[in-house]
Amino acid sequence: MTENSQAQPAANPELPTQYAPAEVEGKLYERWVERGYFEADEKSGKPPYTIVIPPPNVTGSLHLGHAFEHTIIDALTRRKRMQGYETLWQPGMDHAGIATQNVVERELAKEGKSRHDLGRTDFVERVWQWKEESGGQISGQMRRLGDGVAWSRERFTMDEGLSAAVQTIFKRLFDDGLIYRAERIINWCPRCLTAISDIEVEYQDDNGELVSITYGDGDETLVVATTRAETMLGDTAVAVHPDDARYTHLVGRRIKLPLTDRTIPVVADEHVDPEFGTGAVKVTPAHDPNDFEIGRRHDLPNITVMDERAVITVPGPFQGLDRFEARSTIVAALRAEGRIVAEKRPYVHSVGHCSRCKTTVEPRLSLQWWVKVGPLAKAAGDAVRDGRVTIHPKEMESRYFAWIDNLNDWNISRQLWWGHRIPVWHGPNGETVAVGPNDEPPTGEGWSQDTDVLDTWFSSGLWPFSTLGWPEQTPSLEKFYPNSVLVTGYDILFFWVARMMMFGLYAMDGTPPFHTIALHGMVRDQFGKKMSKSFGNAVDPLEWMDKYGSDAVRFTLARGANPGVDVPIGEDWVQGSRNFANKIWNATRFAMMNGATVEGPLPDATEMSATDRWILSRLNETVAQVDALYEDYQFAKLSDALFHFAWDEVFDWYVELSKTTFFAGGEQAKVSGRVLGEVLDVTLRLLHPIVPFVTETLWTTLTGKESVVVADWPADSGFRDQAAEREIEHLQQVVTEVRRFRADQGLQPGQKVPGRLDLSATPLAAHETAIRQLLRLQEEGDAFQATATLPVAGATVALDLSGTIDVPAERKRLTKDRDAAEKEKQQATAKLGNEAFLAKAPDNVVDKIRGRLAKAEADIERLTAQLAALPEG
């Protein structure tokens, strides 16, 4: 197979009787780190393979989503390392502006203080202190999972180098006219007191109210509907569609705004849908993004009616009320004036909430910094369209284009203290100067730095190249940029991925940040429901790792990883993966105790049995299949292929078939022992990227070599033996059918019965001893009675079941089951023969009935054969 097959025999091939993950995982991981297996050398001549970690928040801890994503990335990088690539998995953490500031502010609150008591400088110092003492616990948890990251290269989005990168790209964008400052409607959190990005807004259906209000008096009246009555204090117009004949006479006139001493114009705007509601909408430019655009088109004033804490600021009876208090008070006042013409409660509608504190987000006009994304977004779209970047799975491309082709300018300023402070100085006469990392900021009276910080996504958007030393032209940047692949969830395709694409193409002269975007789904519970503490179904992966081992958690997650599809997971599945790890352990231990060896070259095929040639042929086919599935990011399929090959073909069939050879000893036992050693060597290497700990222990014990982490990835030698595969498939058919009959008769798997085996019409004569052992067949003996005769795949198996089953009772049970199958067949046949039914029934219903018919026919055939095989009586 490879040079790894020419290993020396293990010095001590003994293994403990049981695999105890907790006793080996931590020690193995520290050994890997100490030996530098995960580090990357930019000076090597090996081809590069680079993946960056989606930087977890410094406030975060390992959750199942992390464990899932990290398992995929670790498998990719471990395999590429074994294939001879200079592999870099770049680690690091995000400073997570709002989340981190909230954590530290809560700590201060316990002391009876706020950030304002400390002041900006001391507060930021306090956050850095918290970061050093308490932040980043996820790093230790990543070690528990087995993440093979280059720890010496760990970065933080606010370390010195990345700060220089942020300042550099800000100044370049500013100088190129791609960053500007303007008043726009933004998402505002009245609790966090900052603008927040779209991704930080979570929408949910809330029970609100819809009230219809009469504006104007006499013949000049209109009815508008709103869920936010408090914003009417900031209305500066009512808009109708230009072609709506109901309101043509009012366009251009001014009408009375209730509860105020103001009049507002009626304007005609094509944005209004005349078919929706009354066809008239209130326009509040300072508190609604659509209204803001109407206001710009009609030169309407912007009246802000709330402060940053969502408290009403308009002088009058509502001043000082919270927005929700004001809502009910204003509705009551309107009702008292007879201006409420309809009320609907509850009115369920989608409302945005801050993802950090769950406060209802308020659209608010605010002076902010923006990135002009037009040219940047076009470049990001072109890079996918012309094939420089591939999105996997391909069907996600349409979602990417739908977003990137319609991207609005990006609000990048946040009203926080923790984060990259915007590198702009304002002068006494309105001057604005952007300052790079090597520039001296302007000084003198009246000059001050902008108080806002940058959106966290601004710095994380630089991650693929800032972590490699950009803006300096470092050897690491030259070697490892662009990244080979980005592995991330489809849920942040529009946010983090889009920003990295835009910034990478802009900063790196048109070279995209990665060749491939491999998108995965979200981890859900076993019923497909989103995991959440509020739902009571959230899982701490560390608990599962403690209970079942990290390999079991990793393998479960990998088996659910279909590209772009959500991943269901339940504890019983993790337990099943733990059983798989135990199976690998026990079978390898048994094999090594019974002749499995990696010593010397493989014997010539002419010296091997058909069983040996079969398993080597299947092994090579598995290598080829797994390689193809890795290249297509089909982790679920490749994990399933490895599971069935290892458990079913190697352990349940090859090892069992070879037992008689091993027990007999001699030259054939040596040949099979070397074949089994080869199969174990390759299988353990194939499994290693997904289940690294158990495979490391077994492979090093089997081979006596240093570590499977730096072993060669298996190659398909091209060896195939179709004849041997057909022969063993024939054998499997015989054994499987007789085992099924035994089970149907109620025999225990290990229960031996007298049996006669006739293989004369098959090519299986050389396997008689093995078949007898697999079927638990005793020699016939003088008192043998063939009470059941089974013709199976050319072979004849006669069993003496006298004394082992109640024949009349078994015949009655089988007859009853066959009658039920006959009835099911008749019903399904009748429905499929009914033309009227077929004409109306959905395709899936018809397919289901066809499936029932096929199953009924198969059951009838099977039950009839079992009845025929029973003895008379």
Short mmCIF file of N, CA and C in Angstrom, two decimals, residues 79-196:
data_model
loop_
_atom_site.label_atom_id
_atom_site.label_comp_id
_atom_site.label_asym_id
_atom_site.label_seq_id
_atom_site.Cartn_x
_atom_site.Cartn_y
_atom_site.Cartn_z
N ARG A 79 -5.95 14.92 7.50
CA ARG A 79 -5.75 14.14 6.27
C ARG A 79 -4.72 14.80 5.38
N LYS A 80 -4.82 16.13 5.19
CA LYS A 80 -3.86 16.82 4.31
C LYS A 80 -2.44 16.74 4.87
N ARG A 81 -2.32 16.80 6.19
CA ARG A 81 -0.99 16.66 6.80
C ARG A 81 -0.41 15.28 6.48
N MET A 82 -1.24 14.25 6.55
CA MET A 82 -0.80 12.89 6.23
C MET A 82 -0.48 12.75 4.74
N GLN A 83 -1.13 13.58 3.91
CA GLN A 83 -0.87 13.53 2.47
C GLN A 83 0.39 14.30 2.07
N GLY A 84 1.05 14.92 3.03
CA GLY A 84 2.31 15.59 2.72
C GLY A 84 2.22 17.08 2.49
N TYR A 85 1.11 17.69 2.86
CA TYR A 85 0.96 19.14 2.72
C TYR A 85 1.52 19.84 3.96
N GLU A 86 2.02 21.07 3.74
CA GLU A 86 2.38 21.93 4.87
C GLU A 86 1.07 22.54 5.35
N THR A 87 0.55 21.98 6.42
CA THR A 87 -0.82 22.26 6.82
C THR A 87 -0.87 23.27 7.96
N LEU A 88 -1.64 24.31 7.75
CA LEU A 88 -1.85 25.32 8.78
C LEU A 88 -3.33 25.44 9.09
N TRP A 89 -3.66 25.09 10.33
CA TRP A 89 -4.98 25.42 10.84
C TRP A 89 -4.77 26.57 11.82
N GLN A 90 -5.17 27.75 11.37
CA GLN A 90 -4.90 29.00 12.10
C GLN A 90 -5.90 29.21 13.22
N PRO A 91 -5.43 29.25 14.49
CA PRO A 91 -6.36 29.47 15.61
C PRO A 91 -6.43 30.93 16.03
N GLY A 92 -7.39 31.24 16.85
CA GLY A 92 -7.52 32.59 17.39
C GLY A 92 -8.92 32.85 17.90
N MET A 93 -9.09 34.02 18.48
CA MET A 93 -10.38 34.40 19.06
C MET A 93 -10.77 35.81 18.65
N ASP A 94 -12.07 36.05 18.70
CA ASP A 94 -12.62 37.35 18.36
C ASP A 94 -12.90 38.13 19.65
N HIS A 95 -12.65 39.44 19.62
CA HIS A 95 -12.84 40.25 20.83
C HIS A 95 -14.31 40.45 21.18
N ALA A 96 -15.21 40.21 20.22
CA ALA A 96 -16.66 40.17 20.47
C ALA A 96 -17.13 41.40 21.23
N GLY A 97 -17.11 42.55 20.56
CA GLY A 97 -17.36 43.84 21.20
C GLY A 97 -18.50 43.90 22.19
N ILE A 98 -19.74 43.71 21.72
CA ILE A 98 -20.90 43.87 22.60
C ILE A 98 -20.91 42.80 23.68
N ALA A 99 -20.68 41.55 23.29
CA ALA A 99 -20.76 40.44 24.25
C ALA A 99 -19.75 40.63 25.38
N THR A 100 -18.52 41.00 25.03
CA THR A 100 -17.49 41.15 26.05
C THR A 100 -17.76 42.36 26.94
N GLN A 101 -18.16 43.46 26.34
CA GLN A 101 -18.46 44.65 27.14
C GLN A 101 -19.60 44.36 28.10
N ASN A 102 -20.61 43.61 27.67
CA ASN A 102 -21.72 43.27 28.55
C ASN A 102 -21.26 42.43 29.74
N VAL A 103 -20.37 41.47 29.46
CA VAL A 103 -19.87 40.61 30.55
C VAL A 103 -19.18 41.45 31.62
N VAL A 104 -18.30 42.34 31.20
CA VAL A 104 -17.54 43.14 32.16
C VAL A 104 -18.45 44.15 32.85
N GLU A 105 -19.41 44.71 32.12
CA GLU A 105 -20.35 45.64 32.76
C GLU A 105 -21.17 44.93 33.83
N ARG A 106 -21.53 43.67 33.60
CA ARG A 106 -22.26 42.93 34.62
C ARG A 106 -21.40 42.69 35.85
N GLU A 107 -20.11 42.44 35.62
CA GLU A 107 -19.19 42.28 36.76
C GLU A 107 -19.09 43.58 37.55
N LEU A 108 -19.02 44.71 36.85
CA LEU A 108 -18.96 46.01 37.53
C LEU A 108 -20.24 46.27 38.32
N ALA A 109 -21.38 45.88 37.75
CA ALA A 109 -22.66 46.11 38.41
C ALA A 109 -22.72 45.42 39.77
N LYS A 110 -22.05 44.27 39.88
CA LYS A 110 -22.00 43.56 41.17
C LYS A 110 -21.26 44.39 42.22
N GLU A 111 -20.38 45.28 41.73
CA GLU A 111 -19.64 46.17 42.63
C GLU A 111 -20.35 47.50 42.82
N GLY A 112 -21.54 47.62 42.21
CA GLY A 112 -22.28 48.87 42.31
C GLY A 112 -21.72 49.97 41.44
N LYS A 113 -21.04 49.59 40.35
CA LYS A 113 -20.41 50.58 39.48
C LYS A 113 -20.88 50.38 38.04
N SER A 114 -20.66 51.43 37.24
CA SER A 114 -20.89 51.35 35.79
C SER A 114 -19.57 51.70 35.10
N ARG A 115 -19.54 51.50 33.79
CA ARG A 115 -18.32 51.84 33.06
C ARG A 115 -18.02 53.34 33.13
N HIS A 116 -19.07 54.12 33.26
CA HIS A 116 -18.88 55.57 33.33
C HIS A 116 -18.18 55.98 34.62
N ASP A 117 -18.33 55.18 35.68
CA ASP A 117 -17.61 55.46 36.92
C ASP A 117 -16.11 55.29 36.74
N LEU A 118 -15.74 54.34 35.85
CA LEU A 118 -14.31 54.10 35.61
C LEU A 118 -13.74 55.05 34.58
N GLY A 119 -14.54 55.43 33.60
CA GLY A 119 -14.03 56.18 32.47
C GLY A 119 -13.51 55.22 31.40
N ARG A 120 -13.38 55.75 30.20
CA ARG A 120 -13.07 54.89 29.05
C ARG A 120 -11.75 54.14 29.20
N THR A 121 -10.69 54.83 29.55
CA THR A 121 -9.37 54.21 29.61
C THR A 121 -9.33 53.10 30.64
N ASP A 122 -9.82 53.37 31.85
CA ASP A 122 -9.77 52.36 32.90
C ASP A 122 -10.73 51.21 32.61
N PHE A 123 -11.87 51.52 31.97
CA PHE A 123 -12.80 50.44 31.63
C PHE A 123 -12.17 49.48 30.63
N VAL A 124 -11.54 50.02 29.58
CA VAL A 124 -10.89 49.16 28.58
C VAL A 124 -9.79 48.33 29.24
N GLU A 125 -9.06 48.93 30.17
CA GLU A 125 -8.03 48.18 30.88
C GLU A 125 -8.65 47.06 31.69
N ARG A 126 -9.83 47.32 32.25
CA ARG A 126 -10.55 46.29 33.02
C ARG A 126 -10.96 45.13 32.12
N VAL A 127 -11.38 45.45 30.89
CA VAL A 127 -11.76 44.38 29.95
C VAL A 127 -10.55 43.54 29.59
N TRP A 128 -9.41 44.18 29.32
CA TRP A 128 -8.19 43.42 29.02
C TRP A 128 -7.83 42.51 30.20
N GLN A 129 -8.00 43.00 31.40
CA GLN A 129 -7.70 42.20 32.59
C GLN A 129 -8.63 40.98 32.64
N TRP A 130 -9.93 41.22 32.37
CA TRP A 130 -10.87 40.10 32.35
C TRP A 130 -10.48 39.09 31.29
N LYS A 131 -10.08 39.60 30.12
CA LYS A 131 -9.70 38.71 29.01
C LYS A 131 -8.54 37.81 29.41
N GLU A 132 -7.55 38.35 30.08
CA GLU A 132 -6.38 37.56 30.47
C GLU A 132 -6.73 36.53 31.54
N GLU A 133 -7.65 36.88 32.44
CA GLU A 133 -7.94 36.00 33.56
C GLU A 133 -9.04 34.99 33.27
N SER A 134 -10.07 35.43 32.53
CA SER A 134 -11.25 34.58 32.38
C SER A 134 -11.63 34.28 30.94
N GLY A 135 -11.15 35.08 30.01
CA GLY A 135 -11.52 34.87 28.62
C GLY A 135 -10.78 33.71 28.00
N GLY A 136 -11.35 33.19 26.97
CA GLY A 136 -10.64 32.18 26.19
C GLY A 136 -10.62 30.79 26.79
N GLN A 137 -11.61 30.45 27.63
CA GLN A 137 -11.64 29.09 28.16
C GLN A 137 -11.87 28.08 27.04
N ILE A 138 -12.35 28.57 25.91
CA ILE A 138 -12.62 27.66 24.81
C ILE A 138 -11.33 27.02 24.28
N SER A 139 -10.18 27.68 24.49
CA SER A 139 -8.91 27.11 24.02
C SER A 139 -8.65 25.75 24.67
N GLY A 140 -8.86 25.69 25.98
CA GLY A 140 -8.67 24.42 26.67
C GLY A 140 -9.67 23.37 26.22
N GLN A 141 -10.89 23.80 25.91
CA GLN A 141 -11.91 22.87 25.46
C GLN A 141 -11.61 22.35 24.06
N MET A 142 -10.98 23.19 23.23
CA MET A 142 -10.56 22.74 21.90
C MET A 142 -9.53 21.62 22.02
N ARG A 143 -8.66 21.71 23.00
CA ARG A 143 -7.69 20.65 23.23
C ARG A 143 -8.39 19.35 23.60
N ARG A 144 -9.45 19.46 24.40
CA ARG A 144 -10.21 18.27 24.76
C ARG A 144 -10.77 17.57 23.53
N LEU A 145 -11.21 18.37 22.57
CA LEU A 145 -11.81 17.81 21.36
C LEU A 145 -10.76 17.21 20.43
N GLY A 146 -9.50 17.66 20.58
CA GLY A 146 -8.43 17.15 19.73
C GLY A 146 -8.06 18.05 18.57
N ASP A 147 -8.44 19.34 18.63
CA ASP A 147 -8.17 20.27 17.52
C ASP A 147 -6.67 20.39 17.24
N GLY A 148 -6.27 20.07 16.02
CA GLY A 148 -4.87 20.14 15.63
C GLY A 148 -4.48 21.50 15.09
N VAL A 149 -4.62 22.54 15.90
CA VAL A 149 -4.31 23.90 15.47
C VAL A 149 -2.86 24.25 15.79
N ALA A 150 -2.33 25.23 15.05
CA ALA A 150 -0.96 25.69 15.28
C ALA A 150 -0.97 26.70 16.42
N TRP A 151 -0.86 26.20 17.65
CA TRP A 151 -1.05 27.05 18.82
C TRP A 151 -0.05 28.20 18.88
N SER A 152 1.15 28.02 18.36
CA SER A 152 2.15 29.10 18.43
C SER A 152 1.74 30.31 17.60
N ARG A 153 0.78 30.12 16.71
CA ARG A 153 0.33 31.20 15.82
C ARG A 153 -1.00 31.81 16.28
N GLU A 154 -1.46 31.48 17.47
CA GLU A 154 -2.76 31.93 17.93
C GLU A 154 -2.84 33.46 17.90
N ARG A 155 -3.95 33.98 17.38
CA ARG A 155 -4.13 35.42 17.26
C ARG A 155 -5.43 35.84 17.95
N PHE A 156 -5.50 37.14 18.21
CA PHE A 156 -6.66 37.76 18.84
C PHE A 156 -6.98 39.00 18.02
N THR A 157 -8.26 39.24 17.75
CA THR A 157 -8.61 40.31 16.81
C THR A 157 -8.24 41.71 17.31
N MET A 158 -7.79 41.82 18.55
CA MET A 158 -7.33 43.12 19.02
C MET A 158 -5.86 43.11 19.44
N ASP A 159 -5.12 42.08 19.01
CA ASP A 159 -3.69 42.13 19.32
C ASP A 159 -3.01 43.17 18.42
N GLU A 160 -1.76 43.41 18.69
CA GLU A 160 -1.08 44.53 18.04
C GLU A 160 -1.06 44.41 16.51
N GLY A 161 -0.74 43.22 16.02
CA GLY A 161 -0.67 43.04 14.57
C GLY A 161 -2.00 43.22 13.88
N LEU A 162 -3.05 42.65 14.47
CA LEU A 162 -4.36 42.77 13.84
C LEU A 162 -4.92 44.18 13.96
N SER A 163 -4.54 44.88 15.00
CA SER A 163 -4.94 46.28 15.12
C SER A 163 -4.33 47.12 14.00
N ALA A 164 -3.07 46.83 13.68
CA ALA A 164 -2.41 47.54 12.57
C ALA A 164 -3.12 47.25 11.25
N ALA A 165 -3.56 46.01 11.07
CA ALA A 165 -4.27 45.64 9.85
C ALA A 165 -5.59 46.40 9.75
N VAL A 166 -6.31 46.51 10.87
CA VAL A 166 -7.58 47.23 10.88
C VAL A 166 -7.38 48.69 10.50
N GLN A 167 -6.39 49.33 11.11
CA GLN A 167 -6.14 50.75 10.82
C GLN A 167 -5.73 50.95 9.36
N THR A 168 -4.92 50.00 8.87
CA THR A 168 -4.44 50.12 7.49
C THR A 168 -5.59 50.06 6.49
N ILE A 169 -6.45 49.06 6.63
CA ILE A 169 -7.51 48.91 5.63
C ILE A 169 -8.57 50.00 5.79
N PHE A 170 -8.79 50.47 7.01
CA PHE A 170 -9.72 51.58 7.20
C PHE A 170 -9.23 52.81 6.44
N LYS A 171 -7.96 53.13 6.62
CA LYS A 171 -7.42 54.33 5.95
C LYS A 171 -7.46 54.18 4.43
N ARG A 172 -7.15 52.98 3.92
CA ARG A 172 -7.18 52.79 2.48
C ARG A 172 -8.61 52.96 1.94
N LEU A 173 -9.55 52.36 2.62
CA LEU A 173 -10.95 52.49 2.19
C LEU A 173 -11.41 53.94 2.28
N PHE A 174 -11.01 54.62 3.35
CA PHE A 174 -11.37 56.03 3.54
C PHE A 174 -10.78 56.89 2.43
N ASP A 175 -9.50 56.65 2.16
CA ASP A 175 -8.83 57.45 1.12
C ASP A 175 -9.41 57.17 -0.26
N ASP A 176 -9.92 55.95 -0.47
CA ASP A 176 -10.52 55.60 -1.76
C ASP A 176 -11.99 55.99 -1.85
N GLY A 177 -12.49 56.69 -0.84
CA GLY A 177 -13.88 57.12 -0.86
C GLY A 177 -14.88 56.01 -0.59
N LEU A 178 -14.42 54.91 0.00
CA LEU A 178 -15.31 53.77 0.26
C LEU A 178 -15.77 53.72 1.72
N ILE A 179 -15.29 54.65 2.53
CA ILE A 179 -15.82 54.81 3.88
C ILE A 179 -16.28 56.25 4.03
N TYR A 180 -17.48 56.43 4.55
CA TYR A 180 -18.02 57.78 4.72
C TYR A 180 -18.86 57.82 6.00
N ARG A 181 -19.23 59.03 6.41
CA ARG A 181 -20.04 59.24 7.60
C ARG A 181 -21.35 59.91 7.19
N ALA A 182 -22.47 59.36 7.66
CA ALA A 182 -23.76 59.91 7.27
C ALA A 182 -24.84 59.47 8.24
N GLU A 183 -25.95 60.22 8.22
CA GLU A 183 -27.12 59.84 9.02
C GLU A 183 -27.95 58.83 8.23
N ARG A 184 -28.22 57.72 8.86
CA ARG A 184 -29.05 56.68 8.24
C ARG A 184 -29.85 55.99 9.35
N ILE A 185 -30.86 55.23 8.95
CA ILE A 185 -31.59 54.41 9.91
C ILE A 185 -30.77 53.16 10.21
N ILE A 186 -30.58 52.88 11.49
CA ILE A 186 -29.80 51.69 11.89
C ILE A 186 -30.60 50.88 12.92
N ASN A 187 -30.13 49.67 13.19
CA ASN A 187 -30.68 48.87 14.29
C ASN A 187 -30.07 49.39 15.59
N TRP A 188 -30.91 49.81 16.53
CA TRP A 188 -30.39 50.37 17.77
C TRP A 188 -30.90 49.55 18.96
N CYS A 189 -29.98 49.17 19.85
CA CYS A 189 -30.37 48.46 21.06
C CYS A 189 -30.42 49.44 22.22
N PRO A 190 -31.61 49.72 22.77
CA PRO A 190 -31.72 50.67 23.88
C PRO A 190 -31.09 50.15 25.17
N ARG A 191 -30.80 48.85 25.24
CA ARG A 191 -30.13 48.31 26.43
C ARG A 191 -28.61 48.37 26.28
N CYS A 192 -28.09 47.92 25.14
CA CYS A 192 -26.65 47.95 24.92
C CYS A 192 -26.15 49.34 24.51
N LEU A 193 -27.10 50.20 24.14
CA LEU A 193 -26.81 51.60 23.77
C LEU A 193 -25.83 51.68 22.61
N THR A 194 -26.09 50.89 21.58
CA THR A 194 -25.25 50.91 20.39
C THR A 194 -26.03 50.46 19.18
N ALA A 195 -25.52 50.87 18.04
CA ALA A 195 -26.01 50.28 16.79
C ALA A 195 -25.56 48.83 16.76
N ILE A 196 -26.34 47.96 16.14
CA ILE A 196 -25.95 46.57 16.00
C ILE A 196 -26.17 46.13 14.55
#
